[in-house]
Short mmCIF file of C-alpha atoms in Angstrom, two decimals:
data_model
loop_
_atom_site.label_atom_id
_atom_site.label_comp_id
_atom_site.label_asym_id
_atom_site.label_seq_id
_atom_site.Cartn_x
_atom_site.Cartn_y
_atom_site.Cartn_z
CA UNK N 1262 -146.54 93.17 -73.18
CA UNK N 1263 -144.60 92.02 -70.11
CA UNK N 1264 -146.64 90.55 -67.26
CA UNK N 1265 -145.16 91.02 -63.79
CA UNK N 1266 -146.04 88.01 -61.63
CA UNK N 1267 -145.82 87.09 -57.96
CA UNK N 1268 -142.66 85.52 -56.52
CA UNK N 1269 -143.72 82.67 -54.24
CA UNK N 1270 -141.57 79.84 -52.90
CA UNK N 1271 -138.63 80.74 -55.09
CA UNK N 1272 -140.29 81.14 -58.49
CA UNK N 1273 -142.53 83.40 -60.53
CA UNK N 1274 -146.21 82.53 -60.64
CA UNK N 1275 -149.47 84.14 -61.70
CA UNK N 1276 -151.12 82.23 -58.91
CA UNK N 1277 -154.86 82.66 -58.62
CA UNK N 1278 -154.79 86.21 -60.00
CA UNK N 1279 -157.21 86.83 -62.87
CA UNK N 1280 -156.93 90.62 -63.10
CA UNK N 1281 -154.03 92.87 -64.06
CA UNK N 1282 -153.22 96.57 -63.88
CA UNK N 1283 -151.11 98.70 -66.24
CA UNK N 1284 -147.63 99.83 -65.21
CA UNK N 1285 -146.69 103.10 -66.92
CA UNK N 1286 -143.47 104.82 -67.87
CA UNK N 1287 -144.05 108.24 -66.24
CA UNK N 1288 -141.66 109.98 -68.65
CA UNK N 1289 -143.64 108.97 -71.73
CA UNK N 1290 -147.08 108.23 -70.33
CA UNK N 1291 -147.00 104.89 -72.15
CA UNK N 1292 -148.04 101.57 -70.69
CA UNK N 1293 -144.97 99.34 -70.46
CA UNK N 1294 -146.17 96.27 -68.52
CA UNK N 1295 -149.07 94.62 -66.73
CA UNK N 1296 -148.87 93.53 -63.09
CA UNK N 1297 -151.05 90.73 -61.74
CA UNK N 1298 -153.40 91.69 -58.93
CA UNK N 1299 -153.44 89.01 -56.27
CA UNK N 1300 -155.88 88.43 -53.46
CA UNK N 1301 -156.56 86.12 -50.58
CA UNK N 1302 -155.61 82.91 -52.38
CA UNK N 1303 -152.23 84.29 -53.42
CA UNK N 1304 -151.50 85.62 -49.93
CA UNK N 1305 -152.46 82.23 -48.50
CA UNK N 1306 -150.10 80.47 -50.92
CA UNK N 1307 -147.29 82.79 -49.86
CA UNK N 1308 -148.06 82.21 -46.18
CA UNK N 1309 -147.97 78.43 -46.66
CA UNK N 1310 -144.60 78.67 -48.42
CA UNK N 1311 -143.22 81.04 -45.79
CA UNK N 1312 -144.54 78.90 -42.91
CA UNK N 1313 -142.85 75.78 -44.30
CA UNK N 1314 -139.59 77.67 -44.83
CA UNK N 1315 -139.71 79.10 -41.31
CA UNK N 1316 -139.41 75.64 -39.77
CA UNK N 1317 -135.85 75.31 -41.02
CA UNK N 1318 -134.83 78.97 -41.42
CA UNK N 1319 -135.56 79.79 -37.78
CA UNK N 1320 -133.26 76.91 -36.77
CA UNK N 1321 -130.44 77.99 -39.08
CA UNK N 1322 -127.30 79.36 -37.50
CA UNK N 1323 -126.75 83.08 -37.13
CA UNK N 1324 -123.61 82.61 -39.22
CA UNK N 1325 -125.65 81.11 -42.07
CA UNK N 1326 -128.16 83.94 -41.99
CA UNK N 1327 -125.57 86.71 -41.90
CA UNK N 1328 -123.60 85.03 -44.70
CA UNK N 1329 -126.68 85.28 -46.92
CA UNK N 1330 -126.86 88.97 -46.01
CA UNK N 1331 -123.19 89.50 -46.93
CA UNK N 1332 -123.83 87.81 -50.29
CA UNK N 1333 -127.01 89.82 -50.84
CA UNK N 1334 -125.24 93.06 -50.02
CA UNK N 1335 -122.55 92.33 -52.61
CA UNK N 1336 -125.17 91.54 -55.26
CA UNK N 1337 -126.89 94.86 -54.55
CA UNK N 1338 -123.58 96.59 -55.22
CA UNK N 1339 -122.96 94.67 -58.44
CA UNK N 1340 -126.49 95.23 -59.81
CA UNK N 1341 -127.02 98.80 -58.57
CA UNK N 1342 -127.08 100.34 -62.05
CA UNK N 1343 -129.54 97.77 -63.41
CA UNK N 1344 -131.86 98.05 -60.42
CA UNK N 1345 -131.60 101.85 -60.52
CA UNK N 1346 -132.78 101.90 -64.15
CA UNK N 1347 -135.67 99.57 -63.34
CA UNK N 1348 -136.80 101.95 -60.58
CA UNK N 1349 -136.37 105.03 -62.79
CA UNK N 1350 -138.40 103.50 -65.63
CA UNK N 1351 -141.42 102.75 -63.42
CA UNK N 1352 -141.24 105.52 -60.80
CA UNK N 1353 -139.84 108.37 -62.90
CA UNK N 1354 -137.08 109.53 -60.54
CA UNK N 1355 -133.60 110.01 -61.95
CA UNK N 1356 -131.24 107.06 -62.19
CA UNK N 1357 -128.85 108.85 -59.82
CA UNK N 1358 -131.65 109.27 -57.28
CA UNK N 1359 -132.58 105.60 -57.72
CA UNK N 1360 -129.00 104.56 -57.02
CA UNK N 1361 -129.10 106.77 -53.94
CA UNK N 1362 -132.15 104.97 -52.57
CA UNK N 1363 -130.47 101.61 -53.17
CA UNK N 1364 -127.42 102.80 -51.25
CA UNK N 1365 -129.51 103.92 -48.27
CA UNK N 1366 -131.42 100.64 -48.30
CA UNK N 1367 -128.16 98.70 -48.52
CA UNK N 1368 -127.07 100.31 -45.26
CA UNK N 1369 -129.80 98.32 -43.50
CA UNK N 1370 -128.46 95.14 -45.09
CA UNK N 1371 -125.05 96.04 -43.67
CA UNK N 1372 -126.64 96.52 -40.25
CA UNK N 1373 -128.23 93.08 -40.62
CA UNK N 1374 -124.81 91.62 -41.44
CA UNK N 1375 -123.70 92.60 -37.93
CA UNK N 1376 -126.58 91.09 -35.99
CA UNK N 1377 -124.25 88.66 -34.26
CA UNK N 1378 -123.31 91.45 -31.88
CA UNK N 1379 -126.75 93.07 -31.68
CA UNK N 1380 -128.55 89.82 -30.78
CA UNK N 1381 -126.28 88.97 -27.88
CA UNK N 1382 -128.36 88.41 -24.74
CA UNK N 1383 -127.38 89.10 -21.16
CA UNK N 1384 -126.39 86.77 -18.32
CA UNK N 1385 -126.62 87.25 -14.57
CA UNK N 1386 -124.60 84.85 -12.46
CA UNK N 1387 -125.67 83.68 -8.99
CA UNK N 1388 -128.81 85.77 -8.65
CA UNK N 1389 -129.72 83.41 -5.85
CA UNK N 1390 -127.73 80.53 -4.38
CA UNK N 1391 -126.91 78.29 -7.33
CA UNK N 1392 -129.33 80.14 -9.65
CA UNK N 1393 -128.43 81.99 -12.89
CA UNK N 1394 -130.59 84.05 -15.28
CA UNK N 1395 -130.09 84.75 -18.99
CA UNK N 1396 -132.20 86.09 -21.84
CA UNK N 1397 -132.33 85.86 -25.63
CA UNK N 1398 -134.62 86.80 -28.51
CA UNK N 1399 -136.38 84.55 -31.04
CA UNK N 1400 -138.12 85.27 -34.38
CA UNK N 1401 -141.88 85.68 -34.62
CA UNK N 1402 -142.59 83.52 -37.71
CA UNK N 1403 -144.12 84.75 -40.96
CA UNK N 1404 -144.10 88.57 -41.20
CA UNK N 1405 -145.20 90.93 -43.98
CA UNK N 1406 -144.42 94.35 -45.40
CA UNK N 1407 -146.74 96.68 -47.34
CA UNK N 1408 -144.71 99.40 -49.04
CA UNK N 1409 -145.29 102.60 -51.07
CA UNK N 1410 -144.40 103.55 -54.64
CA UNK N 1411 -141.98 106.36 -53.81
CA UNK N 1412 -139.11 104.12 -52.66
CA UNK N 1413 -139.67 100.70 -54.25
CA UNK N 1414 -136.24 99.43 -53.13
CA UNK N 1415 -135.27 101.41 -50.02
CA UNK N 1416 -138.42 101.15 -47.91
CA UNK N 1417 -138.73 97.35 -48.34
CA UNK N 1418 -135.01 97.15 -47.53
CA UNK N 1419 -135.80 98.89 -44.25
CA UNK N 1420 -137.89 95.82 -43.39
CA UNK N 1421 -136.95 92.45 -44.84
CA UNK N 1422 -133.18 92.27 -44.18
CA UNK N 1423 -133.70 92.63 -40.43
CA UNK N 1424 -136.74 90.35 -40.42
CA UNK N 1425 -134.91 87.62 -42.36
CA UNK N 1426 -131.59 87.94 -40.52
CA UNK N 1427 -133.37 87.48 -37.18
CA UNK N 1428 -134.90 84.22 -38.44
CA UNK N 1429 -138.32 85.23 -39.76
CA UNK N 1430 -139.75 84.59 -43.21
CA UNK N 1431 -141.15 87.51 -45.18
CA UNK N 1432 -143.99 88.41 -47.57
CA UNK N 1433 -143.70 91.72 -49.43
CA UNK N 1434 -146.69 93.51 -50.98
CA UNK N 1435 -145.10 96.32 -53.01
CA UNK N 1436 -146.89 99.16 -54.74
CA UNK N 1437 -148.58 98.07 -57.93
CA UNK N 1438 -147.39 101.30 -59.58
CA UNK N 1439 -143.71 100.24 -59.69
CA UNK N 1440 -143.58 96.53 -58.83
CA UNK N 1441 -140.54 95.27 -60.75
CA UNK N 1442 -137.91 96.20 -58.15
CA UNK N 1443 -139.45 93.73 -55.69
CA UNK N 1444 -139.09 90.81 -58.08
CA UNK N 1445 -135.55 91.83 -58.99
CA UNK N 1446 -134.58 91.83 -55.31
CA UNK N 1447 -136.25 88.44 -54.83
CA UNK N 1448 -134.00 87.06 -57.55
CA UNK N 1449 -130.93 88.58 -55.87
CA UNK N 1450 -131.88 86.91 -52.58
CA UNK N 1451 -132.09 83.56 -54.36
CA UNK N 1452 -128.65 84.11 -55.92
CA UNK N 1453 -127.35 85.02 -52.44
CA UNK N 1454 -128.33 81.59 -51.16
CA UNK N 1455 -131.59 82.39 -49.38
CA UNK N 1456 -133.75 79.24 -49.23
CA UNK N 1457 -136.98 79.23 -51.24
CA UNK N 1458 -140.00 80.47 -49.31
CA UNK N 1459 -138.06 82.76 -46.95
CA UNK N 1460 -138.76 85.83 -49.14
CA UNK N 1461 -141.97 86.08 -51.17
CA UNK N 1462 -143.65 88.83 -53.22
CA UNK N 1463 -147.42 89.15 -53.71
CA UNK N 1464 -148.59 91.92 -56.03
CA UNK N 1465 -152.01 93.52 -55.78
CA UNK N 1466 -154.20 96.23 -54.35
CA UNK N 1467 -156.59 96.42 -51.42
CA UNK N 1468 -157.71 92.74 -51.57
CA UNK N 1469 -154.10 91.64 -51.12
CA UNK N 1470 -153.60 94.17 -48.30
CA UNK N 1471 -156.73 93.04 -46.49
CA UNK N 1472 -155.71 89.39 -46.84
CA UNK N 1473 -152.35 90.19 -45.21
CA UNK N 1474 -153.97 92.14 -42.37
CA UNK N 1475 -156.38 89.33 -41.50
CA UNK N 1476 -154.44 86.12 -42.27
CA UNK N 1477 -153.92 84.14 -39.05
CA UNK N 1478 -150.55 82.82 -40.26
CA UNK N 1479 -148.95 86.30 -40.38
CA UNK N 1480 -147.54 87.45 -37.04
CA UNK N 1481 -146.50 91.04 -37.81
CA UNK N 1482 -147.09 93.70 -40.47
CA UNK N 1483 -144.87 96.64 -41.41
CA UNK N 1484 -146.41 99.50 -43.40
CA UNK N 1485 -145.23 102.79 -44.87
CA UNK N 1486 -147.68 105.06 -46.70
CA UNK N 1487 -150.32 107.73 -46.12
CA UNK N 1488 -151.69 108.43 -42.66
CA UNK N 1489 -155.30 107.35 -43.37
CA UNK N 1490 -154.10 103.97 -44.67
CA UNK N 1491 -151.58 103.66 -41.82
CA UNK N 1492 -154.44 104.07 -39.36
CA UNK N 1493 -156.49 101.47 -41.22
CA UNK N 1494 -153.58 99.01 -41.29
CA UNK N 1495 -152.90 99.50 -37.59
CA UNK N 1496 -156.55 99.07 -36.65
CA UNK N 1497 -157.16 95.97 -38.78
CA UNK N 1498 -153.90 94.18 -38.07
CA UNK N 1499 -153.95 94.74 -34.32
CA UNK N 1500 -157.58 93.59 -34.23
CA UNK N 1501 -156.32 90.32 -35.72
CA UNK N 1502 -153.59 89.91 -33.11
CA UNK N 1503 -150.59 91.12 -35.09
CA UNK N 1504 -147.72 93.39 -34.23
CA UNK N 1505 -147.80 96.50 -36.41
CA UNK N 1506 -145.33 99.10 -37.64
CA UNK N 1507 -147.40 101.81 -39.34
CA UNK N 1508 -145.62 104.89 -40.67
CA UNK N 1509 -147.83 107.59 -42.16
CA UNK N 1510 -147.60 110.91 -44.00
CA UNK N 1511 -145.76 114.12 -43.31
CA UNK N 1512 -145.61 117.87 -43.66
CA UNK N 1513 -141.95 118.66 -43.08
CA UNK N 1514 -140.82 122.18 -42.23
CA UNK N 1515 -137.38 123.77 -42.64
CA UNK N 1516 -136.87 126.84 -40.46
CA UNK N 1517 -134.39 129.48 -41.61
CA UNK N 1518 -133.13 132.05 -39.11
CA UNK N 1519 -131.66 135.46 -40.10
CA UNK N 1520 -128.18 134.36 -38.98
CA UNK N 1521 -128.15 131.39 -41.37
CA UNK N 1522 -126.09 131.28 -44.56
CA UNK N 1523 -129.04 131.89 -46.90
CA UNK N 1524 -127.29 130.58 -50.00
CA UNK N 1525 -126.41 127.34 -48.16
CA UNK N 1526 -129.91 127.01 -46.71
CA UNK N 1527 -131.68 127.71 -50.00
CA UNK N 1528 -129.48 125.27 -51.89
CA UNK N 1529 -130.29 122.42 -49.50
CA UNK N 1530 -133.97 123.33 -49.16
CA UNK N 1531 -134.30 123.30 -52.96
CA UNK N 1532 -132.84 119.79 -53.10
CA UNK N 1533 -135.01 118.66 -50.19
CA UNK N 1534 -138.18 120.08 -51.74
CA UNK N 1535 -137.78 119.11 -55.39
CA UNK N 1536 -135.61 116.01 -55.29
CA UNK N 1537 -137.50 112.94 -56.52
CA UNK N 1538 -140.23 115.41 -57.60
CA UNK N 1539 -141.14 115.91 -53.95
CA UNK N 1540 -142.44 112.34 -53.71
CA UNK N 1541 -140.72 111.64 -50.40
CA UNK N 1542 -142.20 111.33 -46.93
CA UNK N 1543 -139.19 113.34 -45.73
CA UNK N 1544 -139.37 116.01 -48.45
CA UNK N 1545 -139.31 119.63 -47.32
CA UNK N 1546 -142.70 121.02 -48.26
CA UNK N 1547 -142.69 124.14 -46.04
CA UNK N 1548 -139.90 126.65 -45.49
CA UNK N 1549 -140.48 128.84 -42.42
CA UNK N 1550 -138.64 132.12 -42.95
CA UNK N 1551 -138.04 133.90 -39.66
CA UNK N 1552 -137.85 137.70 -39.49
CA UNK N 1553 -135.39 139.39 -41.81
CA UNK N 1554 -134.47 136.10 -43.49
CA UNK N 1555 -137.69 136.02 -45.52
CA UNK N 1556 -137.14 138.31 -48.52
CA UNK N 1557 -133.56 137.23 -49.13
CA UNK N 1558 -134.46 133.55 -48.79
CA UNK N 1559 -137.34 133.78 -51.25
CA UNK N 1560 -135.15 135.58 -53.78
CA UNK N 1561 -132.52 132.81 -53.70
CA UNK N 1562 -135.11 130.01 -53.66
CA UNK N 1563 -136.74 131.49 -56.77
CA UNK N 1564 -133.44 131.49 -58.61
CA UNK N 1565 -132.61 127.95 -57.60
CA UNK N 1566 -136.09 126.63 -58.43
CA UNK N 1567 -135.79 128.02 -61.95
CA UNK N 1568 -132.39 126.31 -62.31
CA UNK N 1569 -133.80 122.82 -61.63
CA UNK N 1570 -133.51 120.76 -64.82
CA UNK N 1571 -136.65 118.67 -65.38
CA UNK N 1572 -136.62 115.75 -67.78
CA UNK N 1573 -136.67 111.98 -68.17
CA UNK N 1574 -135.03 110.17 -65.29
CA UNK N 1575 -132.59 108.31 -67.54
CA UNK N 1576 -131.36 111.47 -69.26
CA UNK N 1577 -127.93 112.65 -67.99
CA UNK N 1578 -128.03 115.99 -66.20
CA UNK N 1579 -131.67 115.71 -65.16
CA UNK N 1580 -132.34 116.97 -61.63
CA UNK N 1581 -136.02 116.05 -61.39
CA UNK N 1582 -138.13 113.54 -63.26
CA UNK N 1583 -141.90 113.28 -63.76
CA UNK N 1584 -144.52 112.41 -61.17
CA UNK N 1585 -145.51 108.78 -60.92
CA UNK N 1586 -148.99 109.00 -62.51
CA UNK N 1587 -151.20 111.36 -64.48
CA UNK N 1588 -153.48 111.63 -61.45
CA UNK N 1589 -150.56 112.75 -59.28
CA UNK N 1590 -149.62 115.39 -61.84
CA UNK N 1591 -153.17 116.75 -61.96
CA UNK N 1592 -153.49 116.75 -58.16
CA UNK N 1593 -150.28 118.76 -57.68
CA UNK N 1594 -151.08 121.29 -60.39
CA UNK N 1595 -154.60 121.77 -59.06
CA UNK N 1596 -153.11 122.45 -55.61
CA UNK N 1597 -150.97 125.27 -57.03
CA UNK N 1598 -154.06 126.82 -58.60
CA UNK N 1599 -155.99 126.52 -55.35
CA UNK N 1600 -153.14 128.18 -53.43
CA UNK N 1601 -153.19 131.14 -55.81
CA UNK N 1602 -156.98 131.44 -55.42
CA UNK N 1603 -156.61 131.40 -51.62
CA UNK N 1604 -154.13 134.29 -51.64
CA UNK N 1605 -150.67 132.73 -51.94
CA UNK N 1606 -148.14 134.40 -54.22
CA UNK N 1607 -147.01 132.01 -56.97
CA UNK N 1608 -143.34 132.98 -57.27
CA UNK N 1609 -142.47 130.05 -59.56
CA UNK N 1610 -145.22 128.23 -61.45
CA UNK N 1611 -144.37 124.69 -62.52
CA UNK N 1612 -147.70 123.92 -64.16
CA UNK N 1613 -148.21 123.00 -67.81
CA UNK N 1614 -144.60 122.00 -68.35
CA UNK N 1615 -143.93 120.12 -71.59
CA UNK N 1616 -140.70 118.25 -72.29
CA UNK N 1617 -139.68 117.94 -75.94
CA UNK N 1618 -140.14 114.40 -77.10
CA UNK N 1619 -142.02 113.47 -73.93
CA UNK N 1620 -145.17 115.57 -74.27
CA UNK N 1621 -147.36 112.82 -72.82
CA UNK N 1622 -145.16 112.35 -69.75
CA UNK N 1623 -146.40 113.20 -66.27
CA UNK N 1624 -144.15 116.23 -65.83
CA UNK N 1625 -144.67 119.29 -63.69
CA UNK N 1626 -141.98 121.79 -62.81
CA UNK N 1627 -140.96 123.12 -59.38
CA UNK N 1628 -143.49 125.51 -57.86
CA UNK N 1629 -142.64 128.07 -55.18
CA UNK N 1630 -145.44 129.68 -53.16
CA UNK N 1631 -144.89 132.70 -50.88
CA UNK N 1632 -147.10 134.25 -48.19
CA UNK N 1633 -148.73 130.91 -47.44
CA UNK N 1634 -150.79 130.71 -44.25
CA UNK N 1635 -151.64 127.71 -42.12
CA UNK N 1636 -155.29 127.94 -43.22
CA UNK N 1637 -154.46 127.34 -46.88
CA UNK N 1638 -154.90 123.94 -48.50
CA UNK N 1639 -151.31 124.02 -49.78
CA UNK N 1640 -150.14 124.09 -46.17
CA UNK N 1641 -152.59 121.67 -44.59
CA UNK N 1642 -152.40 118.85 -47.15
CA UNK N 1643 -149.51 116.54 -47.98
CA UNK N 1644 -149.20 117.36 -51.69
CA UNK N 1645 -146.46 114.79 -52.41
CA UNK N 1646 -145.11 116.80 -55.31
CA UNK N 1647 -142.60 119.54 -56.19
CA UNK N 1648 -144.32 122.39 -54.36
CA UNK N 1649 -142.52 124.44 -51.70
CA UNK N 1650 -144.60 126.78 -49.53
CA UNK N 1651 -143.04 129.76 -47.71
CA UNK N 1652 -144.56 130.68 -44.35
CA UNK N 1653 -143.25 133.80 -42.60
CA UNK N 1654 -142.91 134.20 -38.83
CA UNK N 1655 -141.39 136.91 -36.65
CA UNK N 1656 -139.49 134.70 -34.18
CA UNK N 1657 -138.07 131.21 -33.74
CA UNK N 1658 -140.52 130.51 -30.91
CA UNK N 1659 -143.40 131.40 -33.22
CA UNK N 1660 -141.98 128.99 -35.80
CA UNK N 1661 -141.72 126.23 -33.17
CA UNK N 1662 -145.35 126.79 -32.12
CA UNK N 1663 -146.46 126.67 -35.76
CA UNK N 1664 -144.71 123.35 -36.39
CA UNK N 1665 -145.93 121.84 -33.13
CA UNK N 1666 -149.52 122.72 -34.05
CA UNK N 1667 -149.26 120.72 -37.29
CA UNK N 1668 -150.79 117.22 -37.04
CA UNK N 1669 -147.74 115.59 -38.65
CA UNK N 1670 -144.43 115.02 -36.91
CA UNK N 1671 -142.08 113.19 -39.25
CA UNK N 1672 -139.06 115.41 -39.88
CA UNK N 1673 -137.94 119.01 -39.55
CA UNK N 1674 -134.79 121.08 -40.06
CA UNK N 1675 -133.30 124.31 -38.72
CA UNK N 1676 -130.75 126.43 -40.55
CA UNK N 1677 -128.81 128.66 -38.17
CA UNK N 1678 -125.35 129.62 -36.90
CA UNK N 1679 -126.56 129.73 -33.30
CA UNK N 1680 -125.94 126.77 -31.01
CA UNK N 1681 -128.40 128.19 -28.47
CA UNK N 1682 -131.16 128.43 -31.08
CA UNK N 1683 -130.41 124.91 -32.32
CA UNK N 1684 -130.55 123.47 -28.80
CA UNK N 1685 -133.80 125.28 -28.02
CA UNK N 1686 -135.29 124.06 -31.30
CA UNK N 1687 -134.35 120.41 -30.91
CA UNK N 1688 -135.59 120.26 -27.31
CA UNK N 1689 -138.89 122.05 -27.85
CA UNK N 1690 -140.00 120.74 -31.24
CA UNK N 1691 -142.57 117.89 -31.29
CA UNK N 1692 -141.01 116.01 -34.21
CA UNK N 1693 -139.38 112.59 -34.35
CA UNK N 1694 -136.41 113.33 -36.66
CA UNK N 1695 -134.55 116.65 -36.60
CA UNK N 1696 -131.82 118.12 -38.78
CA UNK N 1697 -129.61 121.03 -37.77
CA UNK N 1698 -128.31 122.50 -41.03
CA UNK N 1699 -129.29 119.12 -42.52
CA UNK N 1700 -132.40 119.35 -44.75
CA UNK N 1701 -133.57 115.71 -44.85
CA UNK N 1702 -132.65 114.09 -41.50
CA UNK N 1703 -133.11 110.41 -42.38
CA UNK N 1704 -131.09 108.57 -39.71
CA UNK N 1705 -128.42 105.97 -40.42
CA UNK N 1706 -129.44 102.31 -40.35
CA UNK N 1707 -128.18 101.73 -36.81
CA UNK N 1708 -130.70 104.29 -35.55
CA UNK N 1709 -134.45 103.86 -36.02
CA UNK N 1710 -136.68 105.82 -38.40
CA UNK N 1711 -140.01 107.13 -37.14
CA UNK N 1712 -141.92 110.33 -36.55
CA UNK N 1713 -144.39 111.56 -33.96
CA UNK N 1714 -148.10 112.38 -34.02
CA UNK N 1715 -149.92 111.38 -37.22
CA UNK N 1716 -146.67 110.35 -38.90
CA UNK N 1717 -146.36 107.21 -36.75
CA UNK N 1718 -149.43 105.22 -35.78
CA UNK N 1719 -148.68 103.15 -32.71
CA UNK N 1720 -145.22 103.10 -31.16
CA UNK N 1721 -142.98 101.02 -33.44
CA UNK N 1722 -140.40 102.89 -35.54
CA UNK N 1723 -138.61 101.06 -38.33
CA UNK N 1724 -135.12 99.50 -38.76
CA UNK N 1725 -132.22 99.89 -36.32
CA UNK N 1726 -132.68 98.74 -32.70
CA UNK N 1727 -136.46 99.14 -32.91
CA UNK N 1728 -136.49 96.87 -35.96
CA UNK N 1729 -134.72 94.14 -34.00
CA UNK N 1730 -137.22 94.48 -31.18
CA UNK N 1731 -140.17 94.45 -33.58
CA UNK N 1732 -139.24 91.25 -35.43
CA UNK N 1733 -138.24 89.24 -32.33
CA UNK N 1734 -139.64 88.42 -28.90
CA UNK N 1735 -137.66 87.85 -25.71
CA UNK N 1736 -137.27 84.84 -23.47
CA UNK N 1737 -135.85 84.94 -19.95
CA UNK N 1738 -134.50 81.67 -18.53
CA UNK N 1739 -133.84 81.02 -14.85
CA UNK N 1740 -131.67 77.94 -14.19
CA UNK N 1741 -130.45 75.89 -11.25
CA UNK N 1742 -128.09 72.90 -11.61
CA UNK N 1743 -127.83 71.30 -8.18
CA UNK N 1744 -125.14 68.75 -7.42
CA UNK N 1745 -126.50 65.23 -7.74
CA UNK N 1746 -125.72 64.44 -4.14
CA UNK N 1747 -127.32 67.60 -2.85
CA UNK N 1748 -130.99 67.55 -1.94
CA UNK N 1749 -132.76 70.84 -2.57
CA UNK N 1750 -136.07 71.34 -0.87
CA UNK N 1751 -138.84 73.06 -2.77
CA UNK N 1752 -140.45 76.08 -1.12
CA UNK N 1753 -144.03 77.25 -1.37
CA UNK N 1754 -143.24 80.92 -0.76
CA UNK N 1755 -142.64 83.37 -3.61
CA UNK N 1756 -138.92 83.08 -4.56
CA UNK N 1757 -136.59 85.90 -3.55
CA UNK N 1758 -132.85 86.53 -3.90
CA UNK N 1759 -132.19 85.28 -0.36
#
């Protein structure tokens, strides 16, 4: 049985961990490895390694740092298939979907490769007689990331490339459900020329998280996960003087107007709802059918849901793999049953699906629920599974009010042929990321990712310009270089531009 260990100061180590947890193959239900569960001592060892590395890494040239990122980016390309299969084996998503997440994460590495331009400061000449002002940004020190199971490569890649390229050192606490991708990436960083101690991995559960949130040597914490945990992370880390990025859960709506191409809309909503088995914080979990669009949309969505091919993630032609754990499978299937009991129409029932040769796998098929109301559990809760709820409204304005009343504000989409409707929607909706005829509006790496309301705790989105700001702090320098022969009298009044 393979044991997955921490990566601290450039090498694998069990550290002080005495407990382990099983890592399953979701397609078979079989245990395939054990991961060590670290705690305070392991976090402290990682902080000591990262602190020592920071002394030299922060003083390295920007050219040296970006060269490591160029090398790392190339290694991600060369090892994409291998890393994709590692992710698929522990998460359950298809290998194609795994490669897709690596590609989107690699875009942040490419953004980090260009930090020479982004980190340029500004200079103001002769603000007063013989006085100039300029500014620049410096790294914080040791920073940490706590990341979820659903994107074991992409979400960490939203964090550590920018943190490292700006001169920080990094400690990653990945999900213990699919931990191997983190160690694989640590090895790629070492091959890319990153000095030991700059990137570290500590595996574990809540004890490791709490140690990160309270350790005085960690200056900032980035987190992606559920809203209750995001609130906890924000509260604990800020109470211990740290900067915090805390991204929470979601309930993403796609609105379909009667003038939309229903076949186009249904095709993209199906992919957005059932891709990666719905285990995405940007998955479409609610389709809002407006007016006459409803019956036709449901008819096409039913057909497309039944066409989704469910199977092992490494099997060619598979559209959707299993859920990550048995508990996740049971939670999602129970939610479908509860929706039916509360009055929803189960148009497509994905429960009790068995895949030949993988009967013990954590599979559930796509479920489609119609006539869902905002009072139903299937609407109010983030199910994090392949369940699409249809809510019907009479008008676009009613749909906007419905979405704005939801406590989450991560992403939303509108399918329409009307520019006026699209403009009204994007201006009036209280959501952080919006797609117009785009189902899953995850922005490119040179923009920042972050929702509103309970989807973002605090005010720090992730990657892009906000990522640069988060992992650095500014200095402003005012200088005067008088001629040696010139005597300059000091004044006791507050300085002005005169």
